[in-house]
XYZ file of C-alpha atoms in Angstrom:
437
model
C 62.977 -116.349 -123.743
C 66.057 -116.194 -125.968
C 65.495 -116.174 -129.731
C 68.398 -117.549 -131.768
C 69.676 -115.335 -134.576
C 68.303 -116.909 -137.794
C 71.399 -117.120 -140.019
C 69.582 -119.731 -142.135
C 67.765 -116.896 -143.934
C 70.993 -115.833 -145.689
C 72.686 -117.371 -148.737
C 75.144 -120.138 -147.896
C 78.194 -117.915 -148.441
C 76.915 -115.253 -146.041
C 75.692 -117.833 -143.546
C 79.088 -119.560 -143.379
C 80.879 -116.219 -143.089
C 78.722 -115.039 -140.164
C 79.087 -118.346 -138.310
C 82.855 -118.599 -138.841
C 83.546 -114.936 -138.032
C 81.458 -115.060 -134.841
C 83.276 -118.196 -133.737
C 86.701 -116.627 -134.271
C 85.734 -113.380 -132.551
C 83.889 -115.276 -129.803
C 80.840 -113.044 -130.146
C 77.134 -113.640 -130.960
C 76.299 -114.175 -134.644
C 73.901 -111.226 -134.610
C 76.871 -108.905 -133.940
C 78.145 -109.831 -137.436
C 74.781 -110.214 -139.176
C 73.220 -106.860 -138.253
C 76.042 -104.623 -139.584
C 76.226 -106.808 -142.702
C 72.511 -106.322 -143.393
C 72.812 -102.532 -142.880
C 75.814 -102.569 -145.208
C 73.803 -104.253 -147.979
C 71.036 -101.654 -147.509
C 73.605 -98.928 -148.242
C 75.013 -100.856 -151.230
C 71.509 -100.995 -152.737
C 70.961 -97.333 -151.914
C 68.621 -95.101 -153.859
C 68.638 -97.097 -157.118
C 66.224 -99.765 -155.885
C 63.094 -99.427 -153.753
C 60.471 -101.945 -152.673
C 56.670 -101.863 -152.830
C 54.350 -104.524 -151.349
C 51.438 -102.983 -153.287
C 50.505 -99.679 -154.921
C 50.683 -96.676 -152.604
C 53.292 -98.229 -150.304
C 56.975 -97.747 -151.192
C 59.939 -98.271 -148.849
C 63.543 -97.104 -149.414
C 66.608 -99.256 -148.853
C 67.397 -97.772 -145.454
C 68.102 -99.657 -142.218
C 69.235 -98.366 -138.830
C 70.979 -100.866 -136.572
C 72.578 -100.906 -133.126
C 74.519 -103.678 -131.396
C 74.051 -103.305 -127.638
C 76.623 -104.994 -125.399
C 79.021 -104.352 -122.551
C 82.566 -103.189 -123.119
C 84.908 -106.029 -124.078
C 82.296 -108.061 -125.973
C 84.090 -107.641 -129.329
C 81.227 -105.615 -130.782
C 83.581 -103.153 -132.512
C 85.582 -105.878 -134.262
C 82.326 -107.571 -135.246
C 81.135 -104.297 -136.774
C 84.351 -104.031 -138.780
C 83.900 -107.575 -140.113
C 80.271 -106.955 -141.068
C 81.163 -103.713 -142.870
C 84.235 -105.063 -144.730
C 82.969 -104.380 -148.261
C 82.025 -100.736 -147.679
C 85.186 -100.099 -145.670
C 87.341 -101.338 -148.553
C 85.333 -99.235 -150.975
C 85.792 -96.114 -148.832
C 89.540 -96.796 -148.598
C 89.677 -96.800 -152.420
C 87.732 -93.519 -152.551
C 90.190 -92.039 -150.045
C 93.195 -93.119 -152.164
C 91.659 -91.621 -155.324
C 90.989 -88.361 -153.493
C 94.510 -88.249 -152.057
C 96.069 -88.827 -155.487
C 93.863 -86.123 -157.004
C 94.962 -83.682 -154.296
C 98.635 -84.400 -154.920
C 98.320 -83.982 -158.699
C 96.077 -80.911 -158.575
C 97.405 -77.816 -160.277
C 97.722 -74.650 -158.259
C 94.558 -72.831 -159.396
C 92.441 -75.896 -160.102
C 89.300 -76.685 -158.117
C 89.632 -78.997 -155.167
C 88.716 -82.632 -155.937
C 85.561 -84.131 -154.445
C 85.776 -87.070 -152.040
C 83.266 -89.801 -152.825
C 81.707 -91.394 -149.768
C 79.919 -94.573 -148.871
C 80.813 -94.271 -145.164
C 80.694 -91.157 -143.018
C 81.168 -90.799 -139.274
C 81.462 -88.257 -136.479
C 79.818 -85.441 -138.436
C 77.032 -82.925 -137.929
C 73.682 -83.138 -139.686
C 74.694 -80.205 -141.897
C 77.957 -81.931 -142.896
C 75.995 -85.093 -143.693
C 73.629 -83.176 -145.984
C 76.621 -81.574 -147.690
C 77.965 -85.061 -148.453
C 74.502 -86.062 -149.739
C 74.670 -83.338 -152.397
C 77.325 -85.508 -154.098
C 76.537 -89.052 -152.875
C 73.086 -90.619 -153.019
C 73.703 -93.401 -150.505
C 75.936 -94.009 -147.489
C 76.111 -95.338 -143.941
C 76.370 -92.954 -141.009
C 78.731 -95.091 -138.971
C 79.686 -94.761 -135.313
C 81.891 -97.145 -133.372
C 80.181 -95.795 -130.255
C 76.626 -94.782 -131.148
C 76.313 -93.162 -127.738
C 78.113 -90.121 -129.178
C 75.460 -89.875 -131.932
C 72.655 -89.946 -129.355
C 74.549 -87.499 -127.124
C 74.697 -84.971 -129.959
C 70.979 -85.376 -130.542
C 70.414 -84.705 -126.837
C 72.337 -81.431 -126.827
C 70.886 -80.326 -130.167
C 74.052 -78.305 -130.826
C 75.296 -80.332 -133.792
C 72.442 -82.589 -134.856
C 68.894 -81.671 -135.855
C 66.509 -84.244 -134.328
C 63.698 -83.481 -136.773
C 66.081 -83.671 -139.707
C 67.623 -86.916 -138.503
C 64.180 -88.499 -138.070
C 63.315 -87.559 -141.671
C 66.364 -89.472 -142.959
C 64.749 -92.790 -142.022
C 62.144 -92.452 -144.767
C 64.554 -91.078 -147.369
C 63.336 -87.496 -146.948
C 66.577 -85.654 -146.226
C 65.680 -82.031 -145.481
C 67.568 -79.117 -147.001
C 69.113 -76.581 -144.627
C 70.500 -73.080 -144.881
C 73.999 -72.518 -143.545
C 73.924 -70.406 -140.419
C 77.411 -69.041 -141.063
C 79.479 -68.075 -144.094
C 77.660 -67.714 -147.390
C 74.205 -68.726 -146.055
C 74.046 -71.172 -148.961
C 71.127 -73.597 -149.155
C 72.267 -77.213 -148.860
C 69.975 -79.414 -150.965
C 70.703 -83.176 -150.890
C 70.138 -85.430 -153.888
C 66.585 -86.655 -154.404
C 65.739 -89.914 -152.560
C 69.108 -89.898 -150.773
C 69.466 -92.989 -148.570
C 71.291 -92.852 -145.241
C 71.513 -96.006 -143.175
C 72.806 -95.685 -139.608
C 74.827 -98.216 -137.665
C 76.834 -98.299 -134.475
C 77.459 -100.040 -131.191
C 76.643 -98.904 -127.667
C 76.885 -100.102 -124.093
C 73.547 -100.912 -122.455
C 73.850 -98.498 -119.516
C 74.864 -95.636 -121.804
C 72.111 -96.314 -124.336
C 69.215 -96.616 -121.913
C 70.254 -93.379 -120.206
C 70.457 -91.480 -123.500
C 67.199 -92.929 -124.853
C 65.390 -91.457 -121.869
C 67.193 -88.119 -122.018
C 66.280 -87.456 -125.655
C 62.728 -88.891 -125.269
C 63.592 -91.418 -127.983
C 60.498 -93.557 -127.354
C 58.217 -90.528 -127.387
C 59.533 -89.055 -130.676
C 59.859 -92.471 -132.350
C 63.648 -92.433 -132.767
C 64.200 -95.590 -130.713
C 61.657 -97.555 -132.758
C 63.538 -96.862 -135.990
C 66.449 -99.085 -134.948
C 66.950 -102.820 -135.285
C 68.739 -103.954 -132.120
C 70.960 -106.900 -131.328
C 70.870 -107.370 -127.543
C 72.399 -110.645 -126.407
C 72.827 -112.053 -122.905
C 76.496 -112.534 -121.921
C 77.839 -115.935 -122.973
C 80.958 -117.629 -121.667
C 83.044 -118.923 -124.555
C 85.552 -121.753 -124.442
C 88.734 -120.559 -126.105
C 90.267 -124.032 -125.899
C 87.624 -125.315 -128.312
C 88.437 -122.640 -130.897
C 89.700 -124.157 -134.160
C 91.637 -121.704 -136.345
C 91.928 -122.546 -140.054
C 93.418 -119.682 -142.064
C 92.487 -121.145 -145.448
C 88.901 -121.697 -144.343
C 88.729 -118.181 -142.918
C 90.038 -116.549 -146.103
C 87.652 -118.609 -148.233
C 84.562 -117.555 -146.252
C 85.612 -113.901 -146.256
C 86.214 -113.974 -150.002
C 82.894 -115.685 -150.783
C 80.825 -113.330 -148.594
C 82.626 -110.352 -150.119
C 81.819 -111.678 -153.595
C 78.094 -111.931 -152.807
C 77.878 -108.359 -151.470
C 79.977 -107.107 -154.368
C 77.583 -108.888 -156.751
C 74.693 -106.881 -155.279
C 76.615 -103.666 -155.859
C 77.479 -104.663 -159.428
C 73.845 -105.508 -160.209
C 72.639 -102.204 -158.761
C 75.249 -100.333 -160.791
C 73.847 -101.800 -164.014
C 70.387 -100.294 -163.400
C 69.842 -97.382 -165.773
C 67.350 -95.644 -163.493
C 65.556 -95.980 -160.171
C 63.566 -99.204 -160.032
C 60.837 -100.339 -157.629
C 60.771 -104.055 -156.770
C 57.232 -105.315 -156.190
C 55.970 -108.194 -154.064
C 54.723 -111.327 -155.818
C 51.039 -112.170 -155.261
C 52.030 -114.972 -152.867
C 54.271 -112.590 -150.910
C 51.459 -110.016 -150.706
C 49.116 -112.638 -149.221
C 51.726 -113.739 -146.657
C 52.487 -110.143 -145.661
C 48.805 -109.317 -145.171
C 48.393 -112.403 -142.997
C 51.420 -111.621 -140.831
C 50.517 -107.956 -140.391
C 47.042 -109.029 -139.297
C 48.619 -111.337 -136.713
C 50.613 -108.359 -135.408
C 47.404 -106.342 -135.074
C 46.032 -109.054 -132.796
C 49.067 -108.569 -130.527
C 48.309 -104.940 -129.699
C 47.880 -105.971 -126.084
C 51.492 -107.210 -125.970
C 53.188 -104.866 -128.459
C 52.825 -101.090 -128.416
C 51.542 -99.197 -131.453
C 54.935 -97.748 -132.563
C 56.482 -101.247 -132.588
C 53.707 -102.559 -134.833
C 53.835 -99.450 -137.016
C 57.588 -99.620 -137.639
C 57.454 -103.424 -138.059
C 55.657 -103.027 -141.388
C 58.418 -100.978 -142.984
C 61.269 -102.915 -141.376
C 59.951 -106.283 -142.586
C 59.477 -104.965 -146.121
C 62.970 -103.416 -146.171
C 64.552 -106.620 -144.853
C 62.726 -108.514 -147.605
C 64.456 -106.316 -150.180
C 67.883 -106.962 -148.617
C 67.417 -110.749 -148.594
C 65.990 -110.819 -152.124
C 69.036 -108.942 -153.444
C 71.430 -111.251 -151.594
C 69.718 -114.357 -153.013
C 68.818 -113.063 -156.486
C 70.256 -110.165 -158.460
C 67.625 -110.407 -161.196
C 65.515 -107.721 -159.457
C 62.179 -109.163 -160.647
C 60.044 -109.330 -157.481
C 60.084 -110.147 -153.759
C 59.626 -113.884 -153.356
C 57.953 -115.659 -150.444
C 61.270 -117.113 -149.228
C 62.756 -113.605 -148.841
C 59.693 -112.360 -146.958
C 59.710 -115.373 -144.624
C 63.391 -114.745 -143.885
C 62.669 -111.063 -143.241
C 59.936 -111.989 -140.752
C 62.358 -114.272 -138.869
C 64.969 -111.518 -138.737
C 62.438 -108.955 -137.551
C 61.172 -111.271 -134.808
C 64.726 -111.679 -133.521
C 65.367 -107.920 -133.548
C 61.973 -107.212 -131.977
C 62.805 -109.591 -129.114
C 66.046 -107.625 -128.615
C 64.106 -104.341 -128.690
C 61.683 -105.597 -126.050
C 64.633 -106.522 -123.813
C 65.950 -102.994 -124.219
C 62.566 -101.362 -123.563
C 62.122 -103.453 -120.417
C 65.629 -102.542 -119.259
C 65.090 -98.814 -119.866
C 61.697 -98.894 -118.135
C 62.931 -100.853 -115.089
C 65.984 -98.642 -114.590
C 63.905 -95.464 -114.853
C 61.267 -96.703 -112.386
C 64.046 -97.488 -109.900
C 65.485 -93.992 -110.312
C 62.077 -92.334 -109.830
C 61.366 -94.472 -106.758
C 64.736 -93.558 -105.224
C 64.123 -89.847 -105.766
C 60.613 -90.028 -104.292
C 61.961 -91.777 -101.183
C 64.602 -89.074 -100.850
C 61.950 -86.347 -101.042
C 59.776 -88.073 -98.412
C 62.705 -88.498 -96.012
C 63.799 -84.872 -96.386
C 60.231 -83.765 -95.563
C 60.816 -85.182 -92.024
C 57.288 -86.340 -91.392
C 55.407 -83.730 -93.403
C 53.011 -85.352 -95.855
C 53.747 -84.508 -99.508
C 51.204 -84.322 -102.297
C 51.691 -85.959 -105.681
C 52.023 -82.496 -107.179
C 54.885 -81.643 -104.816
C 56.627 -84.933 -105.608
C 56.356 -84.417 -109.383
C 57.700 -80.860 -109.146
C 60.912 -82.326 -107.753
C 61.738 -83.761 -111.198
C 63.078 -81.949 -114.228
C 60.586 -81.453 -117.059
C 62.216 -84.043 -119.316
C 62.297 -86.733 -116.640
C 59.051 -86.021 -114.770
C 56.711 -89.023 -114.370
C 53.047 -88.627 -115.252
C 50.417 -88.603 -112.491
C 49.453 -92.192 -113.349
C 53.092 -93.347 -113.321
C 53.661 -91.584 -109.986
C 50.618 -93.220 -108.391
C 51.678 -96.682 -109.643
C 55.168 -96.251 -108.175
C 53.765 -94.939 -104.877
C 51.457 -97.940 -104.522
C 54.373 -100.343 -105.032
C 56.466 -98.471 -102.458
C 53.543 -98.585 -100.038
C 53.164 -102.355 -100.520
C 56.871 -102.696 -99.720
C 56.232 -100.598 -96.561
C 58.750 -97.972 -97.671
C 56.169 -95.161 -97.530
C 52.651 -94.609 -96.148
C 49.809 -93.277 -98.296
C 47.286 -90.896 -96.720
C 43.932 -89.813 -98.105
C 42.993 -86.223 -97.294
C 39.474 -84.971 -98.009
C 39.425 -81.445 -99.470
C 36.874 -79.240 -101.212
C 38.194 -80.578 -104.510
C 37.836 -84.225 -103.486
C 40.194 -86.827 -102.049
C 43.923 -85.968 -102.297
C 46.598 -88.646 -101.893
C 49.589 -87.641 -99.794
C 52.775 -89.448 -98.916
C 54.750 -89.688 -95.692
C 57.142 -92.003 -93.892
C 55.799 -95.342 -92.624
C 54.683 -95.526 -88.976
C 57.522 -97.863 -87.975
C 60.313 -95.755 -89.460
C 62.388 -94.882 -86.488
C 65.453 -94.331 -88.603
C 65.852 -92.890 -92.060
C 66.380 -95.449 -94.773
C 68.970 -94.886 -97.420
C 67.008 -93.807 -100.484
C 69.630 -94.847 -102.977
C 69.489 -98.459 -101.806
C 65.721 -98.828 -102.201
C 64.810 -100.742 -105.375
C 61.434 -101.749 -106.718
C 60.604 -105.402 -106.269
């Protein structure tokens, strides 16, 4: 079932901007909304945190990923959603360039301020965090970010995971002066990027992203392909400029309000918001049969963080989290959770097909010799090896489809299941064409 992106949760200026921009780019509204929300999280940064009740504090950190095929305008949508921070980084770049040009010969090099950083190692990110307390780690193709995590050569998985909770870890340089890199306290790093579905689901499996919890840290926008009618597109330059200007003004207002805070402040939930949150979290607990534990666990923090974003967009008085902001956050989370479930199902289905194909190939190469489950599992690399239970489930489905035959062999250790070709297999089937029904 498709869940419509709930743009009604945003202020009118943001709502109109998202709708108009998506129409002009001919892309889903979530492709604009998700980067915009991550942008606001970075604008708030480390100066404002949120607490539903005592003992529970969440930072202003969101990780987002738009998942779509090539040619779906996801990169241009990202640029539109990140317009405020991009302009701010351009100004920082100009200031740095001017300082370089005017620097005297023996003077220290100027420092580049950052609110956006991309294509860097974990160590380089921490170095930037020694001077900047908040930024977005931005990738046009997030697949490269995941690829670096997979190789482990340039990104520290444990360190990256710690960023999500605002606990950036210090590191010691492995080369040069061996200097300890210590980021600013409570440094906030949001992450955003786009990725193609086939690339993402392959990388998520390769880096065990569901096992180590990395995949559950992201809010996803996964939309089914939609055919747009370009003849119905109405272009109004004045209207476009007005919506861009108004949305920019709202985000800028959040940044201005945050800049006026003299110290770090924690925004608390109102009593009504606390009651609503307790009720909704209890409803999630009742869905443990449908949702896995990591999804429910991360939902708590994501809903609370989204509440902070919406409260700041609607009200810059920074008094408390109102019920309307929490209700909007719940709607946003439910949309992104539906996208995440699509992705999980896609990753799971593709992997099962790959395992089934490899098992069929092993059985055919055995040329009639029955193979044990242990032999089949040893044919997989350690990072991609199915469990015994997963292997048995796949074998039973293949047997129902008459692609293999299961044998039970009685041994001194009990009954052992073995696998061979079906009785009516006069010719070898092509393993790569066999898909699970």
